[in-house]
mmCIF file of C-alpha atoms in Angstrom:
data_model
loop_
_atom_site.group_PDB
_atom_site.id
_atom_site.type_symbol
_atom_site.label_atom_id
_atom_site.label_comp_id
_atom_site.label_asym_id
_atom_site.label_seq_id
_atom_site.Cartn_x
_atom_site.Cartn_y
_atom_site.Cartn_z
ATOM 1 C CA MET A 1 1.193 -5.622 16.516
ATOM 2 C CA ALA A 2 4.018 -2.967 15.845
ATOM 3 C CA VAL A 3 3.938 0.184 14.483
ATOM 4 C CA ASN A 4 7.119 0.509 12.088
ATOM 5 C CA ARG A 5 6.233 3.711 10.613
ATOM 6 C CA VAL A 6 4.313 7.182 10.875
ATOM 7 C CA VAL A 7 4.187 9.236 7.885
ATOM 8 C CA PRO A 8 2.197 12.914 8.221
ATOM 9 C CA ASP A 9 -0.056 12.723 4.926
ATOM 10 C CA LEU A 10 -0.815 17.210 3.675
ATOM 11 C CA LYS A 11 -3.432 17.590 1.172
ATOM 12 C CA SER A 12 -2.154 19.699 -1.762
ATOM 13 C CA THR A 13 -3.900 21.540 -4.322
ATOM 14 C CA SER A 14 -0.846 21.693 -6.316
ATOM 15 C CA LEU A 15 1.942 19.156 -5.807
ATOM 16 C CA PRO A 16 4.569 21.055 -7.786
ATOM 17 C CA ASP A 17 3.995 24.255 -5.836
ATOM 18 C CA ALA A 18 4.259 22.043 -2.422
ATOM 19 C CA VAL A 19 7.142 19.839 -3.696
ATOM 20 C CA ALA A 20 9.240 23.045 -4.640
ATOM 21 C CA PHE A 21 8.580 23.955 -1.065
ATOM 22 C CA TYR A 22 9.406 21.183 1.059
ATOM 23 C CA THR A 23 12.106 20.499 -1.341
ATOM 24 C CA SER A 24 14.048 23.953 -1.143
ATOM 25 C CA VAL A 25 13.042 25.130 2.351
ATOM 26 C CA LEU A 26 14.012 21.535 4.322
ATOM 27 C CA GLY A 27 15.945 20.167 2.117
ATOM 28 C CA LEU A 28 13.545 17.236 1.288
ATOM 29 C CA ARG A 29 13.816 14.889 -1.450
ATOM 30 C CA VAL A 30 10.908 13.177 -3.389
ATOM 31 C CA VAL A 31 11.506 9.213 -3.258
ATOM 32 C CA MET A 32 8.233 8.317 -4.299
ATOM 33 C CA ASP A 33 5.804 10.011 -7.051
ATOM 34 C CA HIS A 34 2.511 8.519 -8.186
ATOM 35 C CA GLY A 35 1.024 11.645 -9.669
ATOM 36 C CA TRP A 36 -1.520 12.033 -6.770
ATOM 37 C CA ILE A 37 0.505 11.511 -4.315
ATOM 38 C CA VAL A 38 4.723 12.564 -3.586
ATOM 39 C CA THR A 39 6.555 11.193 -0.742
ATOM 40 C CA LEU A 40 9.283 12.838 0.352
ATOM 41 C CA ALA A 41 12.450 12.217 3.087
ATOM 42 C CA ASP A 42 15.339 13.641 4.347
ATOM 43 C CA PRO A 43 18.181 12.449 2.529
ATOM 44 C CA ALA A 44 20.067 11.303 5.619
ATOM 45 C CA ARG A 45 18.053 10.028 7.364
ATOM 46 C CA PRO A 46 15.242 8.679 4.967
ATOM 47 C CA GLU A 47 13.119 6.958 7.674
ATOM 48 C CA VAL A 48 11.658 11.366 8.559
ATOM 49 C CA GLN A 49 8.810 11.549 5.899
ATOM 50 C CA LEU A 50 5.918 13.528 4.878
ATOM 51 C CA SER A 51 3.727 12.836 2.112
ATOM 52 C CA LEU A 52 1.614 15.571 -0.002
ATOM 53 C CA MET A 53 -1.818 14.273 -1.701
ATOM 54 C CA THR A 54 -4.193 16.192 -4.220
ATOM 55 C CA HIS A 55 -6.229 13.105 -3.357
ATOM 56 C CA ASP A 56 -6.421 9.788 -2.505
ATOM 57 C CA GLU A 57 -6.405 7.040 -5.535
ATOM 58 C CA THR A 58 -9.191 4.386 -3.853
ATOM 59 C CA ALA A 59 -10.642 6.197 -1.246
ATOM 60 C CA SER A 60 -12.838 9.264 -0.468
ATOM 61 C CA VAL A 61 -10.704 11.259 1.752
ATOM 62 C CA VAL A 62 -7.103 12.269 2.229
ATOM 63 C CA PRO A 63 -6.320 11.064 5.703
ATOM 64 C CA VAL A 64 -4.170 12.646 8.221
ATOM 65 C CA ALA A 65 -1.398 10.176 8.631
ATOM 66 C CA SER A 66 -0.432 6.718 7.177
ATOM 67 C CA ILE A 67 0.738 4.435 9.621
ATOM 68 C CA GLN A 68 2.821 1.195 8.491
ATOM 69 C CA VAL A 69 2.074 -1.442 10.899
ATOM 70 C CA ASP A 70 3.552 -5.349 10.827
ATOM 71 C CA ASP A 71 0.457 -6.874 10.880
ATOM 72 C CA VAL A 72 -2.437 -4.869 9.051
ATOM 73 C CA ASP A 73 -4.982 -7.340 9.247
ATOM 74 C CA ALA A 74 -5.195 -7.597 13.156
ATOM 75 C CA CYS A 75 -4.894 -4.009 13.366
ATOM 76 C CA TYR A 76 -8.158 -3.896 11.052
ATOM 77 C CA ARG A 77 -10.185 -6.439 13.178
ATOM 78 C CA ALA A 78 -8.775 -4.543 16.742
ATOM 79 C CA ALA A 79 -10.107 -1.341 14.978
ATOM 80 C CA VAL A 80 -13.830 -3.283 14.347
ATOM 81 C CA GLU A 81 -13.738 -5.076 17.404
ATOM 82 C CA SER A 82 -13.366 -1.595 19.210
ATOM 83 C CA GLY A 83 -16.452 -0.039 17.060
ATOM 84 C CA ALA A 84 -14.315 2.511 15.417
ATOM 85 C CA GLU A 85 -15.413 3.661 11.893
ATOM 86 C CA ILE A 86 -13.763 1.938 8.606
ATOM 87 C CA VAL A 87 -13.757 4.591 6.240
ATOM 88 C CA HIS A 88 -12.063 2.539 3.516
ATOM 89 C CA ASP A 89 -12.218 -0.974 3.951
ATOM 90 C CA LEU A 90 -9.285 -3.342 4.252
ATOM 91 C CA ARG A 91 -8.135 -4.262 0.720
ATOM 92 C CA ASP A 92 -4.895 -4.554 -1.621
ATOM 93 C CA GLU A 93 -3.942 -1.464 -3.314
ATOM 94 C CA PRO A 94 -2.401 -1.864 -7.032
ATOM 95 C CA TRP A 95 0.575 -0.270 -5.650
ATOM 96 C CA GLY A 96 1.801 -3.035 -3.593
ATOM 97 C CA VAL A 97 -0.056 -1.678 0.002
ATOM 98 C CA ARG A 98 -2.574 -3.464 2.023
ATOM 99 C CA ARG A 99 -4.714 -1.020 3.960
ATOM 100 C CA PHE A 100 -7.186 0.438 5.588
ATOM 101 C CA PHE A 101 -8.828 3.935 6.850
ATOM 102 C CA VAL A 102 -9.989 4.630 10.169
ATOM 103 C CA ARG A 103 -11.305 7.225 11.718
ATOM 104 C CA ASP A 104 -10.217 8.045 15.406
ATOM 105 C CA PRO A 105 -12.433 9.824 18.625
ATOM 106 C CA ASP A 106 -11.590 12.994 17.105
ATOM 107 C CA GLY A 107 -12.927 12.393 13.858
ATOM 108 C CA HIS A 108 -8.972 12.255 12.036
ATOM 109 C CA VAL A 109 -8.732 9.677 9.388
ATOM 110 C CA VAL A 110 -6.212 7.528 9.695
ATOM 111 C CA ASN A 111 -4.339 5.163 6.730
ATOM 112 C CA VAL A 112 -3.071 1.770 8.196
ATOM 113 C CA LEU A 113 -1.371 0.001 5.881
ATOM 114 C CA ALA A 114 1.108 -2.758 5.473
ATOM 115 C CA HIS A 115 3.851 -3.567 2.551
#
């Protein structure tokens, strides 16, 4: 299992205000907008990203980070075998990712996904 990317997820009460802030203050640019989640990236380094979310479309919680891995099924099995709490079960989402949410030992909910 390899981690390919880690993106912080920030809960937002106003996506337009948050987008305006991060684009004007940090120079980030919108690279994805689903209405409930907007991902911003550095134009010179597109792998440097931040996501803003009002809610999650299919889960009951906004995760603190999204971690893209090369084998999400193996990560899911490892999480279950470790006894970690699965917050959102492994599933294929309509927007093209396979993912699950897991709670870490400090209570943080993490979105583990693969494209």
